[in-house]
Protein backbone atom coordinates (compact mmCIF):
# COMPACT_ATOMS: atom_id res chain seq x y z
CA UNK A 1 0.00 0.00 0.00
CA UNK A 2 1.40 3.39 -0.99
CA UNK A 3 1.57 6.47 1.09
CA UNK A 4 -1.18 9.01 1.14
CA UNK A 5 -0.88 11.41 -1.73
CA UNK A 6 0.21 14.80 -0.50
CA UNK A 7 -2.14 17.51 -1.72
CA UNK A 8 -1.68 21.23 -1.35
CA UNK A 9 -3.87 23.31 0.90
CA UNK A 10 -6.06 24.61 -1.91
CA UNK A 11 -6.40 21.16 -3.46
CA UNK A 12 -7.55 19.86 -0.08
CA UNK A 13 -10.18 22.61 0.00
CA UNK A 14 -11.71 21.28 -3.21
CA UNK A 15 -12.44 17.99 -1.44
CA UNK A 16 -14.26 19.66 1.45
CA UNK A 17 -17.81 21.12 1.44
CA UNK A 18 -17.81 24.42 -0.48
CA UNK A 19 -18.73 26.63 2.55
CA UNK A 20 -15.42 25.56 4.14
CA UNK A 21 -13.51 27.19 1.29
CA UNK A 22 -15.50 30.40 1.58
CA UNK A 23 -14.94 30.57 5.34
CA UNK A 24 -11.23 29.79 4.98
CA UNK A 25 -10.82 32.54 2.39
CA UNK A 26 -12.56 35.16 4.50
CA UNK A 27 -10.61 34.26 7.64
CA UNK A 28 -7.30 34.25 5.77
CA UNK A 29 -8.12 37.61 4.18
CA UNK A 30 -8.83 39.24 7.53
CA UNK A 31 -5.72 37.76 9.14
CA UNK A 32 -3.37 38.79 6.34
CA UNK A 33 -4.94 42.15 5.60
CA UNK A 34 -5.46 43.41 9.16
CA UNK A 35 -4.23 41.08 11.92
CA UNK A 36 -0.72 40.50 10.54
CA UNK A 37 0.09 44.24 10.06
CA UNK A 38 -1.18 44.95 13.56
CA UNK A 39 0.99 42.15 14.98
CA UNK A 40 4.11 43.35 13.21
CA UNK A 41 3.40 46.94 14.12
CA UNK A 42 3.40 46.05 17.79
CA UNK A 43 6.51 43.88 17.65
CA UNK A 44 8.90 46.64 18.72
CA UNK A 45 11.15 46.01 15.72
CA UNK A 46 11.66 49.22 13.76
CA UNK A 47 12.06 47.47 10.42
CA UNK A 48 8.97 45.32 10.92
CA UNK A 49 6.96 48.32 12.07
CA UNK A 50 7.95 50.27 8.98
CA UNK A 51 7.17 47.29 6.78
CA UNK A 52 3.75 46.80 8.34
CA UNK A 53 2.76 50.45 7.97
CA UNK A 54 3.73 50.63 4.30
CA UNK A 55 0.68 51.35 2.16
CA UNK A 56 -1.18 48.19 1.14
CA UNK A 57 1.80 45.93 1.88
CA UNK A 58 -0.30 42.84 2.56
CA UNK A 59 -3.38 43.74 0.48
CA UNK A 60 -2.32 41.92 -2.74
CA UNK A 61 -1.49 38.72 -0.85
CA UNK A 62 -4.76 38.88 1.09
CA UNK A 63 -6.79 39.25 -2.10
CA UNK A 64 -4.81 36.49 -3.80
CA UNK A 65 -5.54 34.03 -1.00
CA UNK A 66 -9.22 35.01 -0.95
CA UNK A 67 -9.54 34.47 -4.70
CA UNK A 68 -7.74 31.12 -4.52
CA UNK A 69 -10.02 29.91 -1.71
CA UNK A 70 -13.08 31.10 -3.62
CA UNK A 71 -11.98 29.15 -6.70
CA UNK A 72 -11.40 26.05 -4.56
CA UNK A 73 -14.87 26.50 -3.09
CA UNK A 74 -16.38 26.80 -6.58
CA UNK A 75 -14.62 23.61 -7.69
CA UNK A 76 -15.93 21.85 -4.56
CA UNK A 77 -19.48 22.99 -5.36
CA UNK A 78 -19.21 21.78 -8.97
CA UNK A 79 -17.73 18.45 -7.92
CA UNK A 80 -20.46 17.87 -5.34
CA UNK A 81 -23.11 18.65 -7.96
CA UNK A 82 -21.49 16.23 -10.40
CA UNK A 83 -21.41 13.51 -7.73
CA UNK A 84 -25.11 14.01 -6.99
CA UNK A 85 -25.93 13.78 -10.68
CA UNK A 86 -23.71 10.72 -11.03
CA UNK A 87 -25.68 8.90 -8.34
CA UNK A 88 -29.12 10.10 -9.43
CA UNK A 89 -28.60 8.79 -12.98
CA UNK A 90 -27.80 5.20 -11.96
CA UNK A 91 -30.70 2.95 -12.94
CA UNK A 92 -29.33 -0.60 -13.04
CA UNK A 93 -26.31 -2.88 -12.88
CA UNK A 94 -25.37 -1.99 -16.44
CA UNK A 95 -25.11 1.68 -15.47
CA UNK A 96 -22.75 0.72 -12.64
CA UNK A 97 -20.59 -1.43 -14.90
CA UNK A 98 -20.29 1.42 -17.42
CA UNK A 99 -18.39 3.60 -14.93
CA UNK A 100 -14.63 3.92 -14.72
CA UNK A 101 -12.94 3.07 -11.42
CA UNK A 102 -12.62 6.72 -10.38
CA UNK A 103 -16.28 7.49 -11.14
CA UNK A 104 -17.25 4.33 -9.29
CA UNK A 105 -15.33 5.51 -6.23
CA UNK A 106 -17.08 8.90 -6.35
CA UNK A 107 -20.45 7.17 -6.72
CA UNK A 108 -19.86 5.00 -3.66
CA UNK A 109 -18.69 8.01 -1.66
CA UNK A 110 -21.81 9.97 -2.56
CA UNK A 111 -24.04 7.03 -1.60
CA UNK A 112 -22.44 6.79 1.84
CA UNK A 113 -22.58 10.57 2.21
CA UNK A 114 -26.34 10.54 1.65
CA UNK A 115 -26.65 7.84 4.28
CA UNK A 116 -25.23 10.30 6.80
CA UNK A 117 -21.54 9.43 6.83
CA UNK A 118 -18.73 11.95 6.71
CA UNK A 119 -16.68 10.73 3.75
CA UNK A 120 -12.96 11.26 3.26
CA UNK A 121 -11.37 10.36 -0.08
CA UNK A 122 -7.93 9.17 1.01
CA UNK A 123 -5.98 8.91 -2.24
CA UNK A 124 -4.52 5.64 -0.91
CA UNK A 125 -6.45 3.42 -3.28
CA UNK A 126 -6.72 3.40 -7.03
CA UNK A 127 -7.50 0.99 -9.80
CA UNK A 128 -5.45 -1.78 -8.16
CA UNK A 129 -6.62 -1.60 -4.55
CA UNK A 130 -5.98 0.02 -1.20
CA UNK A 131 -8.14 2.26 0.96
CA UNK A 132 -10.29 4.51 -1.22
CA UNK A 133 -12.58 6.08 1.38
CA UNK A 134 -12.81 6.50 5.13
CA UNK A 135 -16.24 6.88 6.70
CA UNK A 136 -16.90 8.65 9.99
CA UNK A 137 -20.20 8.26 11.82
CA UNK A 138 -21.24 7.96 15.46
CA UNK A 139 -17.62 7.87 16.59
CA UNK A 140 -16.78 4.93 14.31
CA UNK A 141 -14.20 4.87 11.53
CA UNK A 142 -14.76 2.57 8.57
CA UNK A 143 -12.28 1.76 5.78
CA UNK A 144 -13.76 1.35 2.31
CA UNK A 145 -12.29 -0.19 -0.80
CA UNK A 146 -14.11 0.18 -4.13
CA UNK A 147 -13.74 -2.58 -6.72
CA UNK A 148 -14.93 -1.80 -10.23
CA UNK A 149 -14.20 -5.23 -11.77
CA UNK A 150 -16.52 -6.00 -14.63
CA UNK A 151 -15.58 -9.54 -15.62
CA UNK A 152 -14.45 -11.46 -12.53
CA UNK A 153 -15.50 -11.96 -8.94
CA UNK A 154 -13.57 -10.41 -6.05
CA UNK A 155 -11.24 -13.10 -4.61
CA UNK A 156 -10.49 -13.81 -0.99
CA UNK A 157 -7.02 -12.22 -1.28
CA UNK A 158 -8.63 -8.77 -1.53
CA UNK A 159 -10.64 -9.38 1.63
CA UNK A 160 -7.57 -10.65 3.47
CA UNK A 161 -5.62 -7.54 2.49
CA UNK A 162 -8.33 -5.20 3.77
CA UNK A 163 -8.63 -7.20 7.00
CA UNK A 164 -4.92 -6.59 7.57
CA UNK A 165 -5.40 -2.87 6.95
CA UNK A 166 -8.24 -2.87 9.49
CA UNK A 167 -5.86 -3.91 12.26
CA UNK A 168 -3.02 -1.74 11.00
CA UNK A 169 -5.13 1.45 11.00
CA UNK A 170 -7.08 0.45 14.12
CA UNK A 171 -10.39 1.09 12.40
CA UNK A 172 -13.77 -0.26 13.50
CA UNK A 173 -14.94 -1.86 10.27
CA UNK A 174 -14.07 -2.58 6.67
CA UNK A 175 -16.42 -2.37 3.72
CA UNK A 176 -15.56 -3.65 0.27
CA UNK A 177 -17.91 -2.38 -2.43
CA UNK A 178 -17.90 -4.09 -5.82
CA UNK A 179 -19.80 -3.63 -9.05
CA UNK A 180 -19.84 -7.42 -9.47
CA UNK A 181 -19.75 -10.33 -7.03
CA UNK A 182 -17.49 -11.96 -4.45
CA UNK A 183 -16.20 -15.51 -4.51
CA UNK A 184 -17.47 -18.09 -2.04
CA UNK A 185 -14.09 -18.09 -0.27
CA UNK A 186 -14.22 -14.31 0.13
CA UNK A 187 -17.68 -14.49 1.67
CA UNK A 188 -16.64 -17.28 4.04
CA UNK A 189 -13.54 -15.38 5.18
CA UNK A 190 -15.61 -12.25 5.95
CA UNK A 191 -17.99 -14.18 8.21
CA UNK A 192 -17.76 -13.32 11.93
CA UNK A 193 -15.41 -10.43 11.13
CA UNK A 194 -16.08 -6.67 11.00
CA UNK A 195 -16.06 -6.87 7.21
CA UNK A 196 -19.05 -5.98 5.05
CA UNK A 197 -19.05 -7.21 1.45
CA UNK A 198 -21.34 -5.14 -0.77
CA UNK A 199 -21.80 -6.59 -4.25
CA UNK A 200 -23.34 -4.86 -7.25
CA UNK A 201 -26.91 -5.88 -6.43
CA UNK A 202 -26.63 -4.66 -2.83
CA UNK A 203 -25.01 -1.43 -3.97
CA UNK A 204 -27.83 -0.81 -6.43
CA UNK A 205 -30.36 -1.36 -3.63
CA UNK A 206 -28.46 1.12 -1.48
CA UNK A 207 -28.38 3.68 -4.31
CA UNK A 208 -32.10 3.37 -4.97
CA UNK A 209 -32.81 3.84 -1.27
CA UNK A 210 -30.87 7.11 -1.06
CA UNK A 211 -32.36 8.24 -4.38
CA UNK A 212 -35.86 7.70 -2.98
CA UNK A 213 -34.94 9.48 0.24
CA UNK A 214 -33.67 12.53 -1.66
CA UNK A 215 -36.70 12.61 -3.93
CA UNK A 216 -39.13 12.43 -1.01
CA UNK A 217 -37.46 15.44 0.62
CA UNK A 218 -37.59 17.61 -2.49
CA UNK A 219 -40.80 16.37 -4.11
CA UNK A 220 -43.45 18.97 -4.84
CA UNK A 221 -47.05 18.43 -3.64
CA UNK A 222 -49.10 16.30 -6.01
CA UNK A 223 -52.35 17.53 -7.49
CA UNK A 224 -54.57 15.85 -4.92
CA UNK A 225 -52.68 17.60 -2.12
CA UNK A 226 -53.86 20.93 -3.43
CA UNK A 227 -57.38 20.15 -2.34
CA UNK A 228 -56.45 21.42 1.12
CA UNK A 229 -55.38 24.81 -0.21
CA UNK A 230 -57.70 27.74 0.48
CA UNK A 231 -58.66 30.64 -1.71
CA UNK A 232 -58.57 34.28 -0.70
CA UNK A 233 -62.29 34.09 0.03
CA UNK A 234 -62.86 31.07 2.30
CA UNK A 235 -66.39 32.07 3.12
CA UNK A 236 -67.64 31.47 -0.43
CA UNK A 237 -70.05 28.47 -0.36
CA UNK A 238 -68.74 25.34 -2.00
CA UNK A 239 -70.38 24.58 -5.37
CA UNK A 240 -71.21 21.12 -6.68
CA UNK A 241 -69.07 19.35 -9.26
CA UNK A 242 -70.49 19.76 -12.80
CA UNK A 243 -69.48 16.15 -13.58
CA UNK A 244 -70.51 14.07 -10.58
CA UNK A 245 -72.46 16.60 -8.46
CA UNK A 246 -70.17 15.99 -5.46
CA UNK A 247 -68.96 18.83 -3.29
CA UNK A 248 -66.00 20.85 -4.51
CA UNK A 249 -62.87 22.05 -2.72
CA UNK A 250 -60.96 25.28 -3.23
CA UNK A 251 -57.49 24.86 -4.77
CA UNK A 252 -54.78 26.83 -6.52
CA UNK A 253 -53.18 26.23 -9.90
CA UNK A 254 -49.63 25.02 -9.26
CA UNK A 255 -48.25 27.06 -12.19
CA UNK A 256 -50.23 30.31 -12.19
CA UNK A 257 -51.30 30.47 -8.54
CA UNK A 258 -54.90 31.24 -9.58
CA UNK A 259 -57.66 29.80 -7.34
CA UNK A 260 -60.26 27.38 -8.73
CA UNK A 261 -62.76 24.80 -7.53
CA UNK A 262 -61.87 21.11 -7.86
CA UNK A 263 -63.95 18.02 -7.23
CA UNK A 264 -63.54 16.63 -3.71
CA UNK A 265 -63.39 13.08 -5.14
CA UNK A 266 -60.24 13.83 -7.13
CA UNK A 267 -58.48 11.89 -8.68
CA UNK A 268 -61.51 9.66 -9.39
CA UNK A 269 -63.29 12.72 -10.76
CA UNK A 270 -61.37 15.63 -12.28
CA UNK A 271 -64.19 18.12 -12.53
CA UNK A 272 -63.22 21.79 -12.08
CA UNK A 273 -64.95 25.17 -11.96
CA UNK A 274 -63.51 28.68 -12.02
CA UNK A 275 -63.39 30.45 -8.67
CA UNK A 276 -65.55 33.53 -8.10
Coordinates of C-alpha atoms in Angstrom, one line a residue:
X1 CA 0.0 0.0 0.0
X2 CA 1.4 3.4 -1.0
X3 CA 1.6 6.5 1.1
X4 CA -1.2 9.0 1.1
X5 CA -0.9 11.4 -1.7
X6 CA 0.2 14.8 -0.5
X7 CA -2.1 17.5 -1.7
X8 CA -1.7 21.2 -1.4
X9 CA -3.9 23.3 0.9
X10 CA -6.1 24.6 -1.9
X11 CA -6.4 21.2 -3.5
X12 CA -7.6 19.9 -0.1
X13 CA -10.2 22.6 0.0
X14 CA -11.7 21.3 -3.2
X15 CA -12.4 18.0 -1.4
X16 CA -14.3 19.7 1.4
X17 CA -17.8 21.1 1.4
X18 CA -17.8 24.4 -0.5
X19 CA -18.7 26.6 2.5
X20 CA -15.4 25.6 4.1
X21 CA -13.5 27.2 1.3
X22 CA -15.5 30.4 1.6
X23 CA -14.9 30.6 5.3
X24 CA -11.2 29.8 5.0
X25 CA -10.8 32.5 2.4
X26 CA -12.6 35.2 4.5
X27 CA -10.6 34.3 7.6
X28 CA -7.3 34.3 5.8
X29 CA -8.1 37.6 4.2
X30 CA -8.8 39.2 7.5
X31 CA -5.7 37.8 9.1
X32 CA -3.4 38.8 6.3
X33 CA -4.9 42.2 5.6
X34 CA -5.5 43.4 9.2
X35 CA -4.2 41.1 11.9
X36 CA -0.7 40.5 10.5
X37 CA 0.1 44.2 10.1
X38 CA -1.2 45.0 13.6
X39 CA 1.0 42.2 15.0
X40 CA 4.1 43.3 13.2
X41 CA 3.4 46.9 14.1
X42 CA 3.4 46.1 17.8
X43 CA 6.5 43.9 17.7
X44 CA 8.9 46.6 18.7
X45 CA 11.2 46.0 15.7
X46 CA 11.7 49.2 13.8
X47 CA 12.1 47.5 10.4
X48 CA 9.0 45.3 10.9
X49 CA 7.0 48.3 12.1
X50 CA 7.9 50.3 9.0
X51 CA 7.2 47.3 6.8
X52 CA 3.7 46.8 8.3
X53 CA 2.8 50.4 8.0
X54 CA 3.7 50.6 4.3
X55 CA 0.7 51.3 2.2
X56 CA -1.2 48.2 1.1
X57 CA 1.8 45.9 1.9
X58 CA -0.3 42.8 2.6
X59 CA -3.4 43.7 0.5
X60 CA -2.3 41.9 -2.7
X61 CA -1.5 38.7 -0.8
X62 CA -4.8 38.9 1.1
X63 CA -6.8 39.3 -2.1
X64 CA -4.8 36.5 -3.8
X65 CA -5.5 34.0 -1.0
X66 CA -9.2 35.0 -0.9
X67 CA -9.5 34.5 -4.7
X68 CA -7.7 31.1 -4.5
X69 CA -10.0 29.9 -1.7
X70 CA -13.1 31.1 -3.6
X71 CA -12.0 29.1 -6.7
X72 CA -11.4 26.1 -4.6
X73 CA -14.9 26.5 -3.1
X74 CA -16.4 26.8 -6.6
X75 CA -14.6 23.6 -7.7
X76 CA -15.9 21.9 -4.6
X77 CA -19.5 23.0 -5.4
X78 CA -19.2 21.8 -9.0
X79 CA -17.7 18.4 -7.9
X80 CA -20.5 17.9 -5.3
X81 CA -23.1 18.6 -8.0
X82 CA -21.5 16.2 -10.4
X83 CA -21.4 13.5 -7.7
X84 CA -25.1 14.0 -7.0
X85 CA -25.9 13.8 -10.7
X86 CA -23.7 10.7 -11.0
X87 CA -25.7 8.9 -8.3
X88 CA -29.1 10.1 -9.4
X89 CA -28.6 8.8 -13.0
X90 CA -27.8 5.2 -12.0
X91 CA -30.7 2.9 -12.9
X92 CA -29.3 -0.6 -13.0
X93 CA -26.3 -2.9 -12.9
X94 CA -25.4 -2.0 -16.4
X95 CA -25.1 1.7 -15.5
X96 CA -22.8 0.7 -12.6
X97 CA -20.6 -1.4 -14.9
X98 CA -20.3 1.4 -17.4
X99 CA -18.4 3.6 -14.9
X100 CA -14.6 3.9 -14.7
X101 CA -12.9 3.1 -11.4
X102 CA -12.6 6.7 -10.4
X103 CA -16.3 7.5 -11.1
X104 CA -17.3 4.3 -9.3
X105 CA -15.3 5.5 -6.2
X106 CA -17.1 8.9 -6.3
X107 CA -20.4 7.2 -6.7
X108 CA -19.9 5.0 -3.7
X109 CA -18.7 8.0 -1.7
X110 CA -21.8 10.0 -2.6
X111 CA -24.0 7.0 -1.6
X112 CA -22.4 6.8 1.8
X113 CA -22.6 10.6 2.2
X114 CA -26.3 10.5 1.6
X115 CA -26.7 7.8 4.3
X116 CA -25.2 10.3 6.8
X117 CA -21.5 9.4 6.8
X118 CA -18.7 11.9 6.7
X119 CA -16.7 10.7 3.7
X120 CA -13.0 11.3 3.3
X121 CA -11.4 10.4 -0.1
X122 CA -7.9 9.2 1.0
X123 CA -6.0 8.9 -2.2
X124 CA -4.5 5.6 -0.9
X125 CA -6.4 3.4 -3.3
X126 CA -6.7 3.4 -7.0
X127 CA -7.5 1.0 -9.8
X128 CA -5.4 -1.8 -8.2
X129 CA -6.6 -1.6 -4.5
X130 CA -6.0 0.0 -1.2
X131 CA -8.1 2.3 1.0
X132 CA -10.3 4.5 -1.2
X133 CA -12.6 6.1 1.4
X134 CA -12.8 6.5 5.1
X135 CA -16.2 6.9 6.7
X136 CA -16.9 8.6 10.0
X137 CA -20.2 8.3 11.8
X138 CA -21.2 8.0 15.5
X139 CA -17.6 7.9 16.6
X140 CA -16.8 4.9 14.3
X141 CA -14.2 4.9 11.5
X142 CA -14.8 2.6 8.6
X143 CA -12.3 1.8 5.8
X144 CA -13.8 1.3 2.3
X145 CA -12.3 -0.2 -0.8
X146 CA -14.1 0.2 -4.1
X147 CA -13.7 -2.6 -6.7
X148 CA -14.9 -1.8 -10.2
X149 CA -14.2 -5.2 -11.8
X150 CA -16.5 -6.0 -14.6
X151 CA -15.6 -9.5 -15.6
X152 CA -14.4 -11.5 -12.5
X153 CA -15.5 -12.0 -8.9
X154 CA -13.6 -10.4 -6.1
X155 CA -11.2 -13.1 -4.6
X156 CA -10.5 -13.8 -1.0
X157 CA -7.0 -12.2 -1.3
X158 CA -8.6 -8.8 -1.5
X159 CA -10.6 -9.4 1.6
X160 CA -7.6 -10.6 3.5
X161 CA -5.6 -7.5 2.5
X162 CA -8.3 -5.2 3.8
X163 CA -8.6 -7.2 7.0
X164 CA -4.9 -6.6 7.6
X165 CA -5.4 -2.9 7.0
X166 CA -8.2 -2.9 9.5
X167 CA -5.9 -3.9 12.3
X168 CA -3.0 -1.7 11.0
X169 CA -5.1 1.4 11.0
X170 CA -7.1 0.4 14.1
X171 CA -10.4 1.1 12.4
X172 CA -13.8 -0.3 13.5
X173 CA -14.9 -1.9 10.3
X174 CA -14.1 -2.6 6.7
X175 CA -16.4 -2.4 3.7
X176 CA -15.6 -3.7 0.3
X177 CA -17.9 -2.4 -2.4
X178 CA -17.9 -4.1 -5.8
X179 CA -19.8 -3.6 -9.1
X180 CA -19.8 -7.4 -9.5
X181 CA -19.8 -10.3 -7.0
X182 CA -17.5 -12.0 -4.5
X183 CA -16.2 -15.5 -4.5
X184 CA -17.5 -18.1 -2.0
X185 CA -14.1 -18.1 -0.3
X186 CA -14.2 -14.3 0.1
X187 CA -17.7 -14.5 1.7
X188 CA -16.6 -17.3 4.0
X189 CA -13.5 -15.4 5.2
X190 CA -15.6 -12.3 6.0
X191 CA -18.0 -14.2 8.2
X192 CA -17.8 -13.3 11.9
X193 CA -15.4 -10.4 11.1
X194 CA -16.1 -6.7 11.0
X195 CA -16.1 -6.9 7.2
X196 CA -19.1 -6.0 5.0
X197 CA -19.0 -7.2 1.4
X198 CA -21.3 -5.1 -0.8
X199 CA -21.8 -6.6 -4.2
X200 CA -23.3 -4.9 -7.3
X201 CA -26.9 -5.9 -6.4
X202 CA -26.6 -4.7 -2.8
X203 CA -25.0 -1.4 -4.0
X204 CA -27.8 -0.8 -6.4
X205 CA -30.4 -1.4 -3.6
X206 CA -28.5 1.1 -1.5
X207 CA -28.4 3.7 -4.3
X208 CA -32.1 3.4 -5.0
X209 CA -32.8 3.8 -1.3
X210 CA -30.9 7.1 -1.1
X211 CA -32.4 8.2 -4.4
X212 CA -35.9 7.7 -3.0
X213 CA -34.9 9.5 0.2
X214 CA -33.7 12.5 -1.7
X215 CA -36.7 12.6 -3.9
X216 CA -39.1 12.4 -1.0
X217 CA -37.5 15.4 0.6
X218 CA -37.6 17.6 -2.5
X219 CA -40.8 16.4 -4.1
X220 CA -43.4 19.0 -4.8
X221 CA -47.1 18.4 -3.6
X222 CA -49.1 16.3 -6.0
X223 CA -52.3 17.5 -7.5
X224 CA -54.6 15.8 -4.9
X225 CA -52.7 17.6 -2.1
X226 CA -53.9 20.9 -3.4
X227 CA -57.4 20.2 -2.3
X228 CA -56.4 21.4 1.1
X229 CA -55.4 24.8 -0.2
X230 CA -57.7 27.7 0.5
X231 CA -58.7 30.6 -1.7
X232 CA -58.6 34.3 -0.7
X233 CA -62.3 34.1 0.0
X234 CA -62.9 31.1 2.3
X235 CA -66.4 32.1 3.1
X236 CA -67.6 31.5 -0.4
X237 CA -70.1 28.5 -0.4
X238 CA -68.7 25.3 -2.0
X239 CA -70.4 24.6 -5.4
X240 CA -71.2 21.1 -6.7
X241 CA -69.1 19.3 -9.3
X242 CA -70.5 19.8 -12.8
X243 CA -69.5 16.1 -13.6
X244 CA -70.5 14.1 -10.6
X245 CA -72.5 16.6 -8.5
X246 CA -70.2 16.0 -5.5
X247 CA -69.0 18.8 -3.3
X248 CA -66.0 20.9 -4.5
X249 CA -62.9 22.0 -2.7
X250 CA -61.0 25.3 -3.2
X251 CA -57.5 24.9 -4.8
X252 CA -54.8 26.8 -6.5
X253 CA -53.2 26.2 -9.9
X254 CA -49.6 25.0 -9.3
X255 CA -48.2 27.1 -12.2
X256 CA -50.2 30.3 -12.2
X257 CA -51.3 30.5 -8.5
X258 CA -54.9 31.2 -9.6
X259 CA -57.7 29.8 -7.3
X260 CA -60.3 27.4 -8.7
X261 CA -62.8 24.8 -7.5
X262 CA -61.9 21.1 -7.9
X263 CA -63.9 18.0 -7.2
X264 CA -63.5 16.6 -3.7
X265 CA -63.4 13.1 -5.1
X266 CA -60.2 13.8 -7.1
X267 CA -58.5 11.9 -8.7
X268 CA -61.5 9.7 -9.4
X269 CA -63.3 12.7 -10.8
X270 CA -61.4 15.6 -12.3
X271 CA -64.2 18.1 -12.5
X272 CA -63.2 21.8 -12.1
X273 CA -65.0 25.2 -12.0
X274 CA -63.5 28.7 -12.0
X275 CA -63.4 30.5 -8.7
X276 CA -65.5 33.5 -8.1

